[in-house]
XYZ file of C-alpha atoms in Angstrom:
471
model
C 48.452 157.796 16.456
C 46.233 158.227 13.791
C 45.137 161.680 12.651
C 42.795 162.797 9.993
C 41.227 165.856 9.404
C 37.603 165.029 11.024
C 36.474 168.279 9.897
C 36.378 167.314 6.605
C 33.099 166.496 4.858
C 32.434 162.856 3.680
C 31.644 163.664 -0.256
C 32.435 167.019 -1.951
C 28.597 167.181 -2.664
C 27.491 167.460 0.640
C 27.488 170.410 3.271
C 25.508 168.775 5.638
C 26.376 168.717 9.643
C 28.926 166.024 10.225
C 27.082 163.871 13.076
C 28.306 163.440 16.569
C 31.204 161.117 16.660
C 29.956 160.103 20.429
C 26.466 159.063 19.223
C 27.460 155.371 18.620
C 25.765 151.927 19.226
C 26.587 149.991 22.329
C 29.053 147.499 20.467
C 31.591 150.741 19.210
C 31.136 151.964 23.019
C 31.961 148.843 24.645
C 34.781 148.636 22.482
C 36.110 152.017 22.683
C 35.945 151.500 26.180
C 38.397 148.498 26.197
C 40.385 150.867 23.985
C 41.303 153.379 27.034
C 42.133 150.431 29.349
C 44.164 148.934 27.265
C 45.928 152.736 26.785
C 45.937 152.783 30.519
C 48.414 150.079 30.291
C 51.285 152.187 28.328
C 51.997 154.169 31.607
C 50.004 152.495 34.111
C 53.480 150.935 35.930
C 55.365 154.290 35.767
C 54.368 155.323 39.147
C 54.670 152.401 40.819
C 58.365 151.470 39.704
C 60.638 153.044 42.849
C 57.882 151.480 44.683
C 58.928 147.983 43.455
C 62.230 148.035 44.202
C 61.841 149.004 47.567
C 58.828 146.567 48.474
C 60.549 143.393 46.300
C 63.950 144.430 47.035
C 64.882 144.543 43.646
C 67.036 146.635 41.427
C 66.284 149.013 38.769
C 67.383 146.546 36.097
C 64.734 144.136 37.483
C 61.747 146.323 37.254
C 62.685 147.764 34.085
C 62.206 144.457 32.884
C 58.506 144.682 33.405
C 58.900 147.067 29.935
C 60.767 144.943 28.012
C 59.081 141.136 29.139
C 55.648 143.680 27.968
C 56.820 145.136 24.409
C 59.436 142.747 22.826
C 56.429 140.079 23.759
C 54.326 142.788 21.704
C 56.754 143.212 19.057
C 56.834 139.402 18.059
C 53.613 139.332 18.321
C 53.319 141.908 16.189
C 54.315 139.800 13.160
C 51.563 136.765 13.941
C 48.387 139.039 14.252
C 47.666 140.080 10.979
C 48.039 135.722 10.402
C 45.531 135.220 13.560
C 42.975 137.736 12.602
C 42.522 136.880 9.006
C 41.563 133.125 10.460
C 40.104 134.174 13.410
C 37.768 137.257 12.142
C 37.835 140.225 14.257
C 35.836 139.780 17.168
C 37.019 136.218 17.896
C 40.541 138.000 17.697
C 39.414 140.559 20.098
C 37.857 138.666 22.759
C 41.096 136.423 23.226
C 43.295 139.124 23.369
C 40.841 141.063 26.273
C 41.103 137.414 28.142
C 44.365 137.327 27.641
C 45.257 140.884 29.623
C 42.339 140.288 32.454
C 44.183 136.830 33.378
C 47.630 138.171 33.229
C 46.600 141.498 34.720
C 45.483 139.718 37.629
C 48.328 137.263 37.923
C 50.665 140.305 37.952
C 49.144 141.553 40.880
C 49.524 138.203 42.653
C 52.503 137.599 42.320
C 55.088 138.151 45.410
C 58.443 138.551 43.174
C 59.719 141.009 40.719
C 60.325 137.749 38.146
C 57.055 136.666 38.693
C 55.495 140.352 37.692
C 57.898 140.532 34.735
C 56.590 136.815 33.446
C 52.944 137.976 33.344
C 53.776 141.238 32.133
C 54.540 139.454 29.024
C 51.976 137.343 28.502
C 49.862 140.980 29.381
C 51.905 141.600 26.082
C 50.519 138.985 24.132
C 47.033 139.687 24.914
C 47.886 143.573 24.087
C 49.094 142.292 21.012
C 46.055 140.920 19.594
C 43.288 143.305 21.325
C 45.456 146.571 19.559
C 45.501 144.541 16.000
C 42.035 144.666 15.888
C 40.323 147.080 17.990
C 40.450 150.288 15.478
C 38.793 147.967 12.562
C 36.102 146.924 14.846
C 35.328 150.492 15.723
C 35.637 151.613 12.186
C 33.025 148.336 10.726
C 30.976 149.486 13.579
C 30.654 152.727 13.715
C 27.960 155.068 12.834
C 28.388 158.790 11.416
C 30.862 157.978 9.160
C 34.961 157.418 9.592
C 36.216 160.871 10.564
C 33.817 160.278 13.533
C 35.279 156.928 14.310
C 38.705 158.406 14.177
C 37.879 160.968 16.130
C 36.162 158.030 19.002
C 39.697 156.712 18.884
C 41.860 159.342 19.160
C 39.633 160.080 22.164
C 39.449 156.615 24.178
C 43.697 156.472 22.966
C 44.084 159.918 24.622
C 42.302 159.695 27.618
C 43.814 156.163 28.204
C 47.731 157.272 27.791
C 46.559 160.621 30.183
C 44.744 158.371 33.088
C 46.791 155.438 33.023
C 49.553 157.094 35.384
C 46.778 158.650 37.795
C 45.169 155.790 38.189
C 48.366 153.671 38.292
C 49.670 156.211 41.460
C 46.525 155.978 42.877
C 46.169 152.732 43.113
C 49.819 152.527 43.726
C 49.396 154.562 46.951
C 47.432 151.615 48.449
C 49.125 148.851 47.360
C 51.691 147.604 44.847
C 49.303 145.138 43.976
C 46.403 147.795 43.463
C 47.366 148.889 39.601
C 47.309 145.560 38.514
C 44.320 144.311 40.030
C 42.811 147.272 38.643
C 43.013 146.837 35.144
C 41.973 142.830 35.983
C 38.399 144.377 37.197
C 38.208 147.058 34.390
C 39.252 144.708 31.279
C 37.035 142.221 32.741
C 34.055 144.592 32.363
C 35.259 145.713 28.653
C 35.379 141.859 28.145
C 31.840 141.355 29.153
C 30.315 144.172 27.768
C 32.471 143.599 24.106
C 31.188 139.608 24.071
C 27.491 140.252 24.896
C 27.191 144.107 22.893
C 29.551 143.680 19.750
C 27.859 141.531 17.039
C 29.468 138.650 15.174
C 31.881 139.954 12.635
C 32.920 137.259 9.119
C 36.178 135.770 8.743
C 38.437 138.080 6.355
C 38.442 136.608 2.935
C 42.224 136.889 2.546
C 44.345 134.662 4.846
C 47.442 136.885 5.636
C 50.738 134.607 5.372
C 53.016 134.613 8.563
C 55.990 135.661 6.424
C 54.865 139.051 5.096
C 55.629 141.386 7.464
C 59.579 140.199 7.608
C 59.566 140.020 3.896
C 58.551 143.185 3.416
C 61.505 144.468 5.252
C 63.432 143.627 1.991
C 61.855 147.193 0.548
C 64.754 149.787 1.555
C 61.818 152.739 1.962
C 59.944 150.730 4.882
C 62.898 149.565 6.148
C 64.722 152.768 6.859
C 61.171 154.592 8.373
C 60.676 151.193 10.548
C 64.502 151.759 11.354
C 63.593 155.348 12.459
C 60.710 154.488 14.493
C 63.321 152.168 16.584
C 66.274 154.745 17.171
C 63.195 157.470 18.239
C 61.026 154.372 20.561
C 64.592 154.352 21.991
C 64.961 157.811 23.193
C 60.889 157.459 24.362
C 61.243 154.717 26.458
C 64.410 155.419 27.552
C 62.522 158.505 29.349
C 59.279 156.628 30.033
C 61.043 153.859 31.739
C 63.976 155.099 33.832
C 62.753 158.968 34.892
C 60.500 158.091 37.656
C 64.386 156.678 38.931
C 65.661 160.475 38.832
C 62.076 162.329 40.082
C 63.459 161.985 43.499
C 61.677 160.694 47.106
C 57.980 161.432 45.746
C 54.819 159.518 46.201
C 53.377 156.818 43.731
C 50.329 159.825 43.443
C 52.354 162.235 42.746
C 54.770 160.874 40.025
C 51.290 159.558 38.430
C 50.382 163.560 38.334
C 53.743 164.036 36.657
C 52.980 161.163 33.892
C 49.506 162.251 33.434
C 50.244 165.601 32.904
C 52.632 164.212 30.215
C 49.987 162.447 29.075
C 47.769 164.880 28.427
C 50.934 166.984 26.313
C 50.924 163.471 24.201
C 47.437 163.116 23.068
C 47.201 167.141 22.674
C 49.934 167.264 20.321
C 49.530 163.710 18.603
C 45.838 164.493 18.075
C 45.380 168.451 16.855
C 49.534 169.720 16.539
C 50.574 167.501 14.396
C 48.325 167.669 11.658
C 48.791 171.055 11.773
C 52.525 171.078 11.577
C 52.431 168.227 8.722
C 50.083 171.045 7.000
C 51.971 173.798 7.070
C 55.951 172.369 6.761
C 55.555 168.901 5.418
C 56.114 165.287 7.365
C 59.692 165.277 6.668
C 60.605 168.652 8.001
C 58.095 168.555 10.905
C 60.017 165.455 12.058
C 63.644 166.605 11.808
C 62.286 169.569 13.927
C 60.692 167.970 16.681
C 63.836 165.212 16.766
C 66.105 168.385 17.357
C 63.941 169.479 20.190
C 63.208 166.173 21.508
C 67.287 165.490 21.395
C 67.807 168.857 23.264
C 64.815 167.685 26.293
C 67.068 164.082 26.202
C 70.049 166.144 26.797
C 68.773 168.366 29.779
C 67.809 165.412 31.388
C 71.327 163.778 31.462
C 73.307 166.668 32.036
C 70.349 167.812 35.176
C 69.986 164.072 36.237
C 70.541 164.909 39.648
C 67.767 167.890 39.849
C 64.631 166.267 40.514
C 62.314 169.436 39.573
C 64.231 169.557 36.112
C 64.041 165.874 35.382
C 59.882 166.400 36.298
C 59.480 169.300 34.119
C 61.508 167.895 31.180
C 59.561 165.081 31.103
C 56.207 166.376 30.858
C 57.634 168.946 28.016
C 58.515 165.804 26.488
C 55.585 164.704 25.883
C 54.183 167.032 23.338
C 57.511 166.242 20.952
C 56.727 162.235 22.046
C 52.546 163.533 20.946
C 54.078 164.589 17.163
C 56.277 162.356 17.002
C 54.101 159.125 17.634
C 51.640 160.106 14.316
C 54.469 161.525 12.530
C 56.790 159.049 12.265
C 53.994 156.493 11.862
C 52.621 158.435 8.721
C 56.028 158.535 7.590
C 56.034 154.815 7.165
C 52.679 154.275 5.996
C 52.832 156.656 3.368
C 55.899 155.351 1.681
C 55.757 151.525 2.346
C 54.983 150.021 -1.142
C 53.317 146.663 0.782
C 50.150 146.229 2.042
C 49.358 148.728 5.263
C 48.076 146.020 7.013
C 51.300 144.362 6.565
C 53.626 147.500 6.667
C 51.750 148.412 9.777
C 53.005 144.654 11.541
C 56.478 145.514 10.256
C 56.693 148.608 11.885
C 55.051 147.450 14.946
C 57.617 144.422 15.032
C 60.513 146.499 14.697
C 59.923 149.884 16.829
C 58.431 147.943 19.629
C 61.807 146.057 19.786
C 63.450 149.146 20.526
C 61.280 150.492 23.193
C 61.238 147.050 24.814
C 64.811 146.811 24.984
C 65.882 150.758 25.861
C 64.880 150.860 29.541
C 67.017 147.563 30.562
C 69.939 148.895 28.690
C 69.524 152.318 30.340
C 69.006 150.721 33.651
C 72.774 149.156 33.545
C 74.131 151.688 31.843
C 73.911 154.209 35.244
C 76.799 154.392 37.171
C 76.906 152.746 40.984
C 76.445 156.410 42.040
C 73.263 156.644 40.221
C 74.716 159.362 37.648
C 72.131 158.644 34.334
C 74.373 160.720 32.063
C 75.002 158.207 29.476
C 71.759 156.478 28.994
C 70.317 159.600 28.459
C 72.840 160.827 26.280
C 72.560 157.890 24.256
C 68.774 158.250 24.032
C 69.646 161.730 22.768
C 71.803 160.950 20.130
C 69.587 158.076 18.582
C 66.624 160.483 18.102
C 69.562 162.359 16.030
C 70.563 159.808 14.210
C 66.687 158.892 13.524
C 66.503 162.636 11.653
C 69.760 161.161 9.992
C 68.657 158.636 9.004
C 64.817 159.579 7.997
C 66.466 162.435 5.357
C 67.486 159.573 3.325
C 64.127 158.899 2.356
C 63.180 162.698 2.271
C 61.860 163.372 -1.265
C 59.939 160.181 -1.202
C 58.219 161.521 1.750
C 57.868 164.483 -0.199
C 56.150 163.098 -2.672
C 53.938 161.769 -0.355
C 52.561 165.075 0.970
C 52.107 165.851 -2.692
C 49.793 163.192 -2.985
C 51.656 160.365 -4.592
C 51.003 156.827 -3.881
C 52.861 154.936 -1.318
C 54.355 152.807 -4.263
C 55.354 156.096 -6.294
C 57.055 157.585 -3.238
C 58.789 154.049 -2.546
C 60.246 153.743 -6.045
C 62.140 157.353 -4.756
C 64.181 154.887 -2.715
C 63.401 151.396 -3.741
C 65.313 149.390 -6.047
C 62.731 148.227 -8.929
C 60.595 145.372 -8.618
C 57.768 143.445 -9.754
C 54.892 145.271 -8.324
C 52.530 142.516 -9.045
C 55.053 140.576 -6.394
C 53.388 143.817 -4.017
C 49.715 143.091 -3.490
C 47.718 145.862 -2.276
C 49.765 149.141 -3.588
C 47.699 150.028 -6.559
C 44.926 151.283 -4.544
C 46.397 153.600 -2.413
C 44.939 156.418 -0.407
C 45.763 159.850 -0.062
C 48.823 160.452 1.995
C 47.216 163.850 3.185
C 44.837 162.070 5.176
C 46.832 159.253 5.940
C 48.289 158.192 9.685
C 48.035 155.815 12.423
C 48.232 155.366 15.539
C 50.693 154.726 18.112
C 49.947 151.670 19.301
C 48.481 150.132 15.771
C 49.615 146.700 14.178
C 48.808 144.366 11.851
C 44.213 144.358 11.529
C 44.310 148.063 12.025
C 42.904 150.294 9.893
C 42.248 153.889 9.720
C 39.761 155.391 7.419
C 40.664 157.778 4.281
C 38.012 160.592 4.485
C 37.280 161.442 0.916
C 34.839 161.352 -2.256
C 34.179 157.581 -1.884
C 34.442 155.007 1.221
C 32.712 151.750 2.124
C 29.323 151.928 4.111
C 29.099 152.636 7.960
C 28.218 149.164 8.913
C 31.195 147.073 6.605
C 33.057 144.303 7.888
C 36.627 144.600 8.927
C 37.115 142.611 5.572
C 35.538 145.343 3.661
C 37.925 147.820 5.552
C 41.006 146.435 5.054
C 40.255 146.612 1.137
C 39.258 150.398 1.449
C 41.485 152.057 4.107
C 44.826 151.934 5.372
C 46.673 150.529 7.946
């Protein structure tokens, strides 16, 4: 998730009251609405996982592939979204992603087998990758009232989507197992039509991104290390998100939706408001150390009390707080010390972390014993989160330097071998990391503005945004 200090003035020499972030052109509202629906897809299937196992005679391992196919495809597409958007332009990429989501969400609703739904969820992941890669950049380029307002609007859309996704999935799932998929298809179709007619055309970016850039960026130890932290943390995160519904007893889709709605509200609140406060008070690294330990304890409680339905429900809801902080600050850690262009760093990080998130639920389902004992997968999840804290400590000095205001290039030199800076484009104009962070779902081509003394005009192209702000 992206967090910036929305209360900061855009310039030091002005003390005018900031305009409301909710007074925006229709085009911005169209994209923001699409963002809400897209983020709803994260937890949409959670409330209907037990229902799908019964209605389709599927095993938990099979339905967990709904996460795996969606997230692994999203991960792989992270490597090419920058290449695509730099050639098609933001609007065409956005329309393409929305169209794919509409088609594959509808097809998932028509599927009569779990294998069919798995395949269509993969196509859904393809569209989602293209959409999230450009939605924030479009909002920033089109919004009025300054960058801070655009970010508040985007964060609001993300929070609403994460909280309402499970609720909608539960309500529609109580009517039919097909309901959540058809519901998303209809809502996304409305967002597509609004975006098509209300969003002005956007120019093609001047610089064409090479398809090999995200993978080559892993040669930098700072980026490889923090991306590995993201993979380990997301393993724990998606073990909880993907398998915990099977440990909550025989409750209805609506009740499951309410549980994950509570979880989503905490994710949003802690990501948008609490994480920046903790970072300003304790620093990025120390905040994450403590938060990783607390999340590991929460996962260990589920491991030990997996057969206590109330314990699992309470632990899942509480985990939303830890996940919210991690989503914001792990990405902050990645972006603050990545010695490459931030769209490239974002693509690299998205690829690595979503691989972990995609594999974790399926592996968890395979590790559950025949009698349903889920201790092992959740102990492993707790362990991976603790290992993430240990791995993060190897770049502690770099993160501390970034918190002091060092550029990503300077911070990376704390851990990377010396290399030719000229071979790493875009590192000389790094922004102040004190306001640098990125949303849980950002990818190549998404750019979060830094509020400071200078900045682009309020109606710049997405290519202009690419040169001024971090991804």
